[in-house]
């Protein structure tokens, strides 16, 4: 991580520095649950979150989509992107909660490139990340197709295999590609091999996806190295000629209990105790949502970045209803809903009946034993 651990665990170090913030954060966590039910009031300082992991990023995101939306509503965030790992699993819950809260929705995913195996069992899984936002429903469809192809190519749960050339061919101008977190190709090259290597990686993204579709992403979690990295990335973006946006690389809704849950999930994913994870976990739980006023202060030395972030979110925002229109109702007997009729058919089949309306048992199949399920 670039610095030495103190003689006490990081969580104890953070507790000693918190000066009672935990009790205050615990009180403040009551309000977000109520906030999701009312429309968002326009914030004095607009802000949009473009990089957000929910609990559908298994053992990585600590808050479900509804909790994230509730906190975003409380903070006055006008738009939010859900970017879970290698899938759109939380899209429906996210869209429903955001619609009720009046928050504009952006749909995307963080793609895991070059995985040697599943992400479990390692404190810092290998591989590189590529953050992709769908600019429109067509981009959503193309992103879903690309993820599906990668999941099928992997042949192993938790290990999608992406063809980078196929991704370049698939976007068609319908994606916005961000350089992402420390595991993104550009920040990783900057950290490991210097500015020239990072510039080569960024120009490679521009060649694949087009200059107008690539954005350098700044993330500040109050960690050592954040400021010099962001300064270097902003200079690199100016040199290559691409826009700069910012995010909080959100992994939980709010500080306090959510942050501690995220640490526990990271330990479970790595199959290590929290004490063993001390050197791998950040010193403070800062990967949470923030409001526009705070982000204006944090981004003050990067003029225009906050505004461009909000502008990109507005460009990419669309309602999930245009992607998943309401399907026609399935005919069911009087007195039943689709769910209750399905439950009836399942119960009838489990009890030895055929579950077929015509009563024809000749084509009924015996359920497989649990041992054969995968």
Tab-separated table of C-alpha atoms in Angstrom:
chain	number	residue	atom	x	y	z
A	1	UNK	CA	0.000	0.000	0.000
A	2	UNK	CA	2.999	2.278	0.171
A	3	UNK	CA	3.104	2.974	3.903
A	4	UNK	CA	3.716	0.980	7.078
A	5	UNK	CA	1.005	-0.276	9.373
A	6	UNK	CA	0.805	1.139	12.905
A	7	UNK	CA	1.407	-1.211	15.852
A	8	UNK	CA	-2.384	-1.426	16.342
A	9	UNK	CA	-5.018	-2.704	13.855
A	10	UNK	CA	-6.298	-0.110	11.410
A	11	UNK	CA	-9.838	-0.279	12.775
A	12	UNK	CA	-8.574	0.599	16.267
A	13	UNK	CA	-6.469	3.400	14.777
A	14	UNK	CA	-9.531	4.766	12.989
A	15	UNK	CA	-11.635	4.495	16.170
A	16	UNK	CA	-9.149	6.576	18.131
A	17	UNK	CA	-9.184	9.252	15.429
A	18	UNK	CA	-12.964	9.324	14.970
A	19	UNK	CA	-13.723	11.374	18.142
A	20	UNK	CA	-17.269	10.151	18.484
A	21	UNK	CA	-18.285	10.344	14.844
A	22	UNK	CA	-19.589	6.786	14.993
A	23	UNK	CA	-22.419	7.664	17.389
A	24	UNK	CA	-23.361	10.635	15.250
A	25	UNK	CA	-23.240	8.524	12.064
A	26	UNK	CA	-25.448	5.873	13.680
A	27	UNK	CA	-28.081	8.538	14.433
A	28	UNK	CA	-27.864	9.921	10.912
A	29	UNK	CA	-28.436	6.480	9.375
A	30	UNK	CA	-32.097	6.557	10.471
A	31	UNK	CA	-32.999	9.379	8.086
A	32	UNK	CA	-31.929	7.812	4.715
A	33	UNK	CA	-34.488	5.010	5.071
A	34	UNK	CA	-37.269	7.592	5.075
A	35	UNK	CA	-35.692	9.758	2.385
A	36	UNK	CA	-36.178	7.352	-0.522
A	37	UNK	CA	-39.968	7.767	-0.474
A	38	UNK	CA	-39.893	11.473	-1.414
A	39	UNK	CA	-38.616	13.273	-4.520
A	40	UNK	CA	-35.145	14.748	-4.374
A	41	UNK	CA	-34.999	18.474	-3.824
A	42	UNK	CA	-32.560	20.131	-6.227
A	43	UNK	CA	-29.287	20.657	-4.412
A	44	UNK	CA	-27.672	24.069	-4.264
A	45	UNK	CA	-24.592	22.436	-5.791
A	46	UNK	CA	-25.440	19.736	-8.378
A	47	UNK	CA	-23.654	16.409	-8.143
A	48	UNK	CA	-23.938	12.979	-9.778
A	49	UNK	CA	-22.245	9.731	-8.743
A	50	UNK	CA	-20.868	7.766	-11.707
A	51	UNK	CA	-19.179	4.810	-9.958
A	52	UNK	CA	-21.194	2.889	-7.397
A	53	UNK	CA	-21.137	-0.725	-6.224
A	54	UNK	CA	-24.121	-2.275	-4.477
A	55	UNK	CA	-24.416	-5.552	-2.594
A	56	UNK	CA	-24.862	-7.151	-6.017
A	57	UNK	CA	-21.087	-6.752	-6.336
A	58	UNK	CA	-20.824	-9.869	-4.210
A	59	UNK	CA	-18.678	-9.417	-1.080
A	60	UNK	CA	-17.498	-6.041	-2.378
A	61	UNK	CA	-20.454	-3.659	-2.120
A	62	UNK	CA	-22.019	-3.419	1.338
A	63	UNK	CA	-25.338	-1.618	0.665
A	64	UNK	CA	-28.285	-2.746	-1.403
A	65	UNK	CA	-29.498	-0.480	-4.233
A	66	UNK	CA	-32.405	0.906	-2.193
A	67	UNK	CA	-30.089	1.968	0.642
A	68	UNK	CA	-27.740	3.657	-1.808
A	69	UNK	CA	-30.609	5.536	-3.426
A	70	UNK	CA	-31.971	6.564	-0.016
A	71	UNK	CA	-28.656	8.080	1.000
A	72	UNK	CA	-28.268	9.752	-2.397
A	73	UNK	CA	-31.734	11.286	-1.951
A	74	UNK	CA	-30.820	12.565	1.495
A	75	UNK	CA	-27.693	14.205	0.079
A	76	UNK	CA	-29.500	15.755	-2.888
A	77	UNK	CA	-27.610	13.770	-5.536
A	78	UNK	CA	-29.438	14.300	-8.824
A	79	UNK	CA	-28.204	11.254	-10.742
A	80	UNK	CA	-26.431	8.027	-9.889
A	81	UNK	CA	-24.861	5.190	-11.850
A	82	UNK	CA	-24.967	1.599	-10.639
A	83	UNK	CA	-21.755	-0.111	-11.788
A	84	UNK	CA	-21.596	-3.543	-10.202
A	85	UNK	CA	-18.951	-6.068	-11.179
A	86	UNK	CA	-19.606	-7.919	-14.439
A	87	UNK	CA	-23.376	-7.828	-14.361
A	88	UNK	CA	-26.577	-5.793	-14.233
A	89	UNK	CA	-28.026	-7.822	-11.364
A	90	UNK	CA	-29.179	-4.854	-9.317
A	91	UNK	CA	-30.598	-2.807	-12.193
A	92	UNK	CA	-34.276	-3.508	-11.504
A	93	UNK	CA	-34.105	-2.760	-7.770
A	94	UNK	CA	-32.005	0.311	-8.476
A	95	UNK	CA	-34.392	1.631	-11.120
A	96	UNK	CA	-37.440	1.110	-8.930
A	97	UNK	CA	-35.920	2.829	-5.900
A	98	UNK	CA	-34.532	5.707	-7.968
A	99	UNK	CA	-37.884	6.273	-9.682
A	100	UNK	CA	-39.608	6.587	-6.324
A	101	UNK	CA	-36.899	8.949	-5.051
A	102	UNK	CA	-36.753	11.112	-8.178
A	103	UNK	CA	-33.113	10.349	-8.928
A	104	UNK	CA	-31.974	10.006	-12.547
A	105	UNK	CA	-30.516	6.578	-13.354
A	106	UNK	CA	-27.356	5.672	-15.230
A	107	UNK	CA	-26.619	1.995	-15.913
A	108	UNK	CA	-23.178	0.513	-16.231
A	109	UNK	CA	-20.784	-2.141	-15.007
A	110	UNK	CA	-17.190	-2.534	-13.937
A	111	UNK	CA	-15.689	-5.196	-16.170
A	112	UNK	CA	-12.980	-7.477	-14.741
A	113	UNK	CA	-10.262	-8.036	-17.330
A	114	UNK	CA	-7.560	-10.698	-17.201
A	115	UNK	CA	-8.838	-12.612	-14.181
A	116	UNK	CA	-6.759	-15.743	-13.559
A	117	UNK	CA	-9.586	-17.189	-11.456
A	118	UNK	CA	-12.513	-16.224	-9.194
A	119	UNK	CA	-12.006	-13.185	-6.956
A	120	UNK	CA	-12.515	-15.094	-3.696
A	121	UNK	CA	-9.634	-16.239	-1.504
A	122	UNK	CA	-7.351	-13.281	-2.225
A	123	UNK	CA	-7.055	-10.045	-0.221
A	124	UNK	CA	-6.304	-8.131	-3.421
A	125	UNK	CA	-7.600	-10.084	-6.430
A	126	UNK	CA	-5.603	-9.888	-9.642
A	127	UNK	CA	-6.887	-8.421	-12.883
A	128	UNK	CA	-7.712	-5.005	-14.281
A	129	UNK	CA	-10.995	-3.076	-14.277
A	130	UNK	CA	-12.773	-1.187	-17.037
A	131	UNK	CA	-15.699	1.010	-16.024
A	132	UNK	CA	-18.383	1.256	-18.716
A	133	UNK	CA	-21.522	3.421	-18.640
A	134	UNK	CA	-24.334	2.925	-21.140
A	135	UNK	CA	-25.094	6.197	-22.905
A	136	UNK	CA	-28.554	5.026	-23.995
A	137	UNK	CA	-30.738	1.893	-24.180
A	138	UNK	CA	-28.748	0.657	-27.168
A	139	UNK	CA	-25.582	0.948	-25.106
A	140	UNK	CA	-27.261	-0.973	-22.305
A	141	UNK	CA	-28.139	-3.798	-24.696
A	142	UNK	CA	-24.612	-3.898	-26.105
A	143	UNK	CA	-23.086	-3.942	-22.626
A	144	UNK	CA	-25.372	-6.767	-21.487
A	145	UNK	CA	-24.466	-8.794	-24.565
A	146	UNK	CA	-20.748	-8.272	-23.986
A	147	UNK	CA	-21.019	-9.320	-20.337
A	148	UNK	CA	-23.038	-12.399	-21.281
A	149	UNK	CA	-20.440	-13.442	-23.847
A	150	UNK	CA	-17.661	-13.029	-21.280
A	151	UNK	CA	-19.512	-15.006	-18.611
A	152	UNK	CA	-20.118	-17.854	-21.057
A	153	UNK	CA	-16.504	-17.778	-22.248
A	154	UNK	CA	-15.199	-18.034	-18.705
A	155	UNK	CA	-16.653	-21.451	-18.046
A	156	UNK	CA	-16.311	-20.781	-14.308
A	157	UNK	CA	-18.490	-18.785	-11.939
A	158	UNK	CA	-16.822	-15.551	-10.935
A	159	UNK	CA	-14.353	-15.549	-13.828
A	160	UNK	CA	-15.676	-13.823	-16.947
A	161	UNK	CA	-13.289	-13.724	-19.893
A	162	UNK	CA	-13.510	-10.567	-22.006
A	163	UNK	CA	-12.116	-10.152	-25.473
A	164	UNK	CA	-10.864	-6.565	-25.401
A	165	UNK	CA	-10.996	-6.353	-29.174
A	166	UNK	CA	-14.632	-7.477	-29.109
A	167	UNK	CA	-15.414	-4.788	-26.528
A	168	UNK	CA	-13.881	-2.173	-28.809
A	169	UNK	CA	-16.049	-3.435	-31.662
A	170	UNK	CA	-19.197	-3.632	-29.523
A	171	UNK	CA	-19.440	-0.101	-28.121
A	172	UNK	CA	-20.398	1.678	-31.360
A	173	UNK	CA	-20.261	5.048	-29.612
A	174	UNK	CA	-22.943	3.999	-27.124
A	175	UNK	CA	-20.637	3.702	-24.104
A	176	UNK	CA	-18.764	6.128	-21.902
A	177	UNK	CA	-15.562	4.483	-20.667
A	178	UNK	CA	-13.931	5.702	-17.452
A	179	UNK	CA	-10.378	4.940	-16.375
A	180	UNK	CA	-11.760	3.718	-13.066
A	181	UNK	CA	-10.241	2.881	-9.705
A	182	UNK	CA	-6.661	1.899	-8.833
A	183	UNK	CA	-7.236	-1.349	-10.749
A	184	UNK	CA	-8.020	0.493	-13.952
A	185	UNK	CA	-5.321	0.111	-16.589
A	186	UNK	CA	-4.352	3.796	-16.531
A	187	UNK	CA	-4.079	4.346	-12.733
A	188	UNK	CA	-2.341	0.975	-12.345
A	189	UNK	CA	0.219	1.832	-15.011
A	190	UNK	CA	0.805	5.212	-13.390
A	191	UNK	CA	1.450	3.580	-10.026
A	192	UNK	CA	3.577	0.695	-11.263
A	193	UNK	CA	5.422	2.063	-14.308
A	194	UNK	CA	5.081	5.833	-14.342
A	195	UNK	CA	3.449	8.580	-16.365
A	196	UNK	CA	4.679	7.466	-19.797
A	197	UNK	CA	3.184	3.998	-19.351
A	198	UNK	CA	-0.088	5.510	-18.107
A	199	UNK	CA	-0.209	7.745	-21.178
A	200	UNK	CA	0.219	4.734	-23.451
A	201	UNK	CA	-2.661	2.981	-21.709
A	202	UNK	CA	-4.892	6.042	-21.997
A	203	UNK	CA	-4.103	6.501	-25.684
A	204	UNK	CA	-4.885	2.820	-26.158
A	205	UNK	CA	-8.369	3.381	-24.688
A	206	UNK	CA	-8.840	6.381	-26.982
A	207	UNK	CA	-7.875	4.266	-29.986
A	208	UNK	CA	-10.371	1.560	-29.000
A	209	UNK	CA	-13.368	3.637	-27.911
A	210	UNK	CA	-12.893	7.105	-29.396
A	211	UNK	CA	-11.682	10.305	-27.785
A	212	UNK	CA	-15.170	11.545	-26.951
A	213	UNK	CA	-16.064	8.322	-25.168
A	214	UNK	CA	-13.081	8.080	-22.793
A	215	UNK	CA	-12.929	9.939	-19.471
A	216	UNK	CA	-10.193	10.114	-16.877
A	217	UNK	CA	-11.710	9.441	-13.448
A	218	UNK	CA	-10.471	11.094	-10.258
A	219	UNK	CA	-11.136	9.348	-6.931
A	220	UNK	CA	-10.270	10.803	-3.524
A	221	UNK	CA	-10.731	8.566	-0.479
A	222	UNK	CA	-8.470	10.636	1.782
A	223	UNK	CA	-5.762	8.004	1.449
A	224	UNK	CA	-2.017	8.558	1.056
A	225	UNK	CA	-1.251	9.012	-2.614
A	226	UNK	CA	-4.726	10.165	-3.691
A	227	UNK	CA	-3.708	13.791	-4.272
A	228	UNK	CA	-0.538	13.169	-6.307
A	229	UNK	CA	-2.298	10.459	-8.329
A	230	UNK	CA	-5.225	12.735	-9.166
A	231	UNK	CA	-2.873	15.577	-10.080
A	232	UNK	CA	-0.952	13.274	-12.402
A	233	UNK	CA	-4.136	11.901	-13.983
A	234	UNK	CA	-5.511	15.393	-14.621
A	235	UNK	CA	-2.249	16.409	-16.308
A	236	UNK	CA	-2.324	13.216	-18.356
A	237	UNK	CA	-5.895	13.897	-19.506
A	238	UNK	CA	-4.909	17.393	-20.640
A	239	UNK	CA	-1.947	15.995	-22.563
A	240	UNK	CA	-4.016	13.346	-24.347
A	241	UNK	CA	-7.037	15.599	-24.837
A	242	UNK	CA	-9.797	13.763	-22.965
A	243	UNK	CA	-12.290	15.024	-20.409
A	244	UNK	CA	-11.950	14.530	-16.654
A	245	UNK	CA	-14.733	13.444	-14.306
A	246	UNK	CA	-14.745	12.453	-10.645
A	247	UNK	CA	-16.399	9.818	-8.504
A	248	UNK	CA	-16.363	8.500	-4.971
A	249	UNK	CA	-15.927	4.881	-6.142
A	250	UNK	CA	-18.775	4.075	-3.767
A	251	UNK	CA	-18.847	0.710	-1.985
A	252	UNK	CA	-21.316	1.559	0.787
A	253	UNK	CA	-23.940	4.211	1.362
A	254	UNK	CA	-22.649	6.130	4.379
A	255	UNK	CA	-19.769	6.206	6.856
A	256	UNK	CA	-19.968	4.349	10.144
A	257	UNK	CA	-21.683	0.937	10.309
A	258	UNK	CA	-21.758	0.563	6.519
A	259	UNK	CA	-17.992	1.011	6.353
A	260	UNK	CA	-17.412	-1.627	9.020
A	261	UNK	CA	-19.701	-4.029	7.168
A	262	UNK	CA	-17.659	-3.454	4.002
A	263	UNK	CA	-14.486	-4.366	5.890
A	264	UNK	CA	-16.089	-7.568	7.160
A	265	UNK	CA	-17.222	-8.500	3.649
A	266	UNK	CA	-13.704	-7.937	2.322
A	267	UNK	CA	-12.370	-10.307	4.967
A	268	UNK	CA	-14.975	-12.943	4.062
A	269	UNK	CA	-14.102	-12.636	0.375
A	270	UNK	CA	-10.410	-13.060	1.177
A	271	UNK	CA	-11.119	-15.889	3.646
A	272	UNK	CA	-9.077	-14.124	6.286
A	273	UNK	CA	-9.786	-12.627	9.690
A	274	UNK	CA	-10.149	-8.885	10.102
A	275	UNK	CA	-6.827	-8.797	11.930
A	276	UNK	CA	-5.130	-10.574	9.029
A	277	UNK	CA	-6.700	-8.059	6.624
A	278	UNK	CA	-5.392	-5.023	8.520
A	279	UNK	CA	-2.664	-4.298	5.987
A	280	UNK	CA	-5.048	-4.635	3.046
A	281	UNK	CA	-7.963	-2.519	4.272
A	282	UNK	CA	-8.030	1.293	4.035
A	283	UNK	CA	-7.420	3.161	7.265
A	284	UNK	CA	-10.803	4.903	7.142
A	285	UNK	CA	-14.187	4.076	5.639
A	286	UNK	CA	-14.424	6.802	3.016
A	287	UNK	CA	-15.792	5.010	-0.085
A	288	UNK	CA	-19.301	6.397	0.463
A	289	UNK	CA	-21.729	8.767	-1.212
A	290	UNK	CA	-21.246	12.523	-0.878
A	291	UNK	CA	-23.306	15.587	-1.720
A	292	UNK	CA	-22.621	18.402	-4.155
A	293	UNK	CA	-21.410	20.968	-1.626
A	294	UNK	CA	-18.770	18.622	-0.261
A	295	UNK	CA	-17.668	17.558	-3.736
A	296	UNK	CA	-17.324	21.199	-4.796
A	297	UNK	CA	-14.809	21.678	-1.989
A	298	UNK	CA	-12.975	18.432	-2.662
A	299	UNK	CA	-12.663	19.218	-6.379
A	300	UNK	CA	-11.867	22.909	-6.016
A	301	UNK	CA	-8.389	22.529	-7.501
A	302	UNK	CA	-9.813	20.818	-10.608
A	303	UNK	CA	-11.984	23.545	-12.215
A	304	UNK	CA	-14.850	22.212	-14.302
A	305	UNK	CA	-14.530	18.560	-13.227
A	306	UNK	CA	-17.599	18.549	-10.994
A	307	UNK	CA	-19.653	20.224	-13.711
A	308	UNK	CA	-18.441	17.776	-16.376
A	309	UNK	CA	-19.306	14.872	-14.090
A	310	UNK	CA	-22.889	16.086	-13.747
A	311	UNK	CA	-23.071	16.788	-17.486
A	312	UNK	CA	-21.955	13.248	-18.364
A	313	UNK	CA	-24.536	11.774	-15.993
A	314	UNK	CA	-27.257	13.813	-17.664
A	315	UNK	CA	-26.061	12.650	-21.081
A	316	UNK	CA	-26.227	8.993	-20.003
A	317	UNK	CA	-29.408	9.056	-17.892
A	318	UNK	CA	-32.465	7.177	-19.081
A	319	UNK	CA	-35.371	5.347	-17.482
A	320	UNK	CA	-35.225	1.606	-17.134
A	321	UNK	CA	-38.748	1.377	-18.539
A	322	UNK	CA	-37.398	1.950	-22.050
A	323	UNK	CA	-35.139	-1.091	-21.623
A	324	UNK	CA	-37.617	-3.437	-19.944
A	325	UNK	CA	-41.133	-2.467	-21.034
A	326	UNK	CA	-44.047	-4.036	-19.190
A	327	UNK	CA	-44.766	-7.465	-20.628
A	328	UNK	CA	-48.377	-8.513	-21.296
A	329	UNK	CA	-50.173	-10.323	-18.500
A	330	UNK	CA	-50.218	-14.115	-18.636
A	331	UNK	CA	-53.736	-15.591	-18.612
A	332	UNK	CA	-54.564	-17.240	-15.266
A	333	UNK	CA	-57.798	-18.650	-13.764
A	334	UNK	CA	-60.121	-16.335	-11.867
A	335	UNK	CA	-59.047	-15.718	-8.318
A	336	UNK	CA	-55.336	-16.098	-9.088
A	337	UNK	CA	-52.465	-13.772	-9.812
A	338	UNK	CA	-49.555	-14.904	-11.963
A	339	UNK	CA	-47.524	-15.550	-8.815
A	340	UNK	CA	-50.268	-17.509	-7.025
A	341	UNK	CA	-51.010	-19.603	-10.130
A	342	UNK	CA	-47.325	-20.435	-10.548
A	343	UNK	CA	-47.193	-21.408	-6.883
A	344	UNK	CA	-50.224	-23.665	-7.411
A	345	UNK	CA	-48.642	-25.359	-10.432
A	346	UNK	CA	-45.379	-25.928	-8.585
A	347	UNK	CA	-47.213	-27.397	-5.582
A	348	UNK	CA	-49.257	-29.659	-7.835
A	349	UNK	CA	-46.139	-30.910	-9.595
A	350	UNK	CA	-44.343	-31.484	-6.302
A	351	UNK	CA	-47.299	-33.522	-5.052
A	352	UNK	CA	-47.205	-35.896	-7.980
A	353	UNK	CA	-49.524	-34.104	-10.387
A	354	UNK	CA	-48.414	-33.041	-13.811
A	355	UNK	CA	-48.951	-29.353	-13.429
A	356	UNK	CA	-50.270	-29.364	-17.010
A	357	UNK	CA	-53.687	-27.766	-17.672
A	358	UNK	CA	-54.638	-30.655	-20.011
A	359	UNK	CA	-53.808	-33.235	-17.352
A	360	UNK	CA	-51.491	-35.068	-19.748
A	361	UNK	CA	-48.892	-36.838	-17.636
A	362	UNK	CA	-47.100	-38.506	-20.520
A	363	UNK	CA	-44.670	-35.616	-20.935
A	364	UNK	CA	-44.199	-34.845	-17.247
A	365	UNK	CA	-40.627	-35.114	-16.056
A	366	UNK	CA	-39.330	-36.289	-12.719
A	367	UNK	CA	-37.417	-33.508	-10.941
A	368	UNK	CA	-33.703	-34.048	-10.683
A	369	UNK	CA	-32.220	-34.875	-7.324
A	370	UNK	CA	-30.509	-32.011	-5.501
A	371	UNK	CA	-27.130	-33.635	-6.136
A	372	UNK	CA	-27.490	-32.966	-9.837
A	373	UNK	CA	-28.188	-29.258	-9.418
A	374	UNK	CA	-25.329	-26.862	-10.126
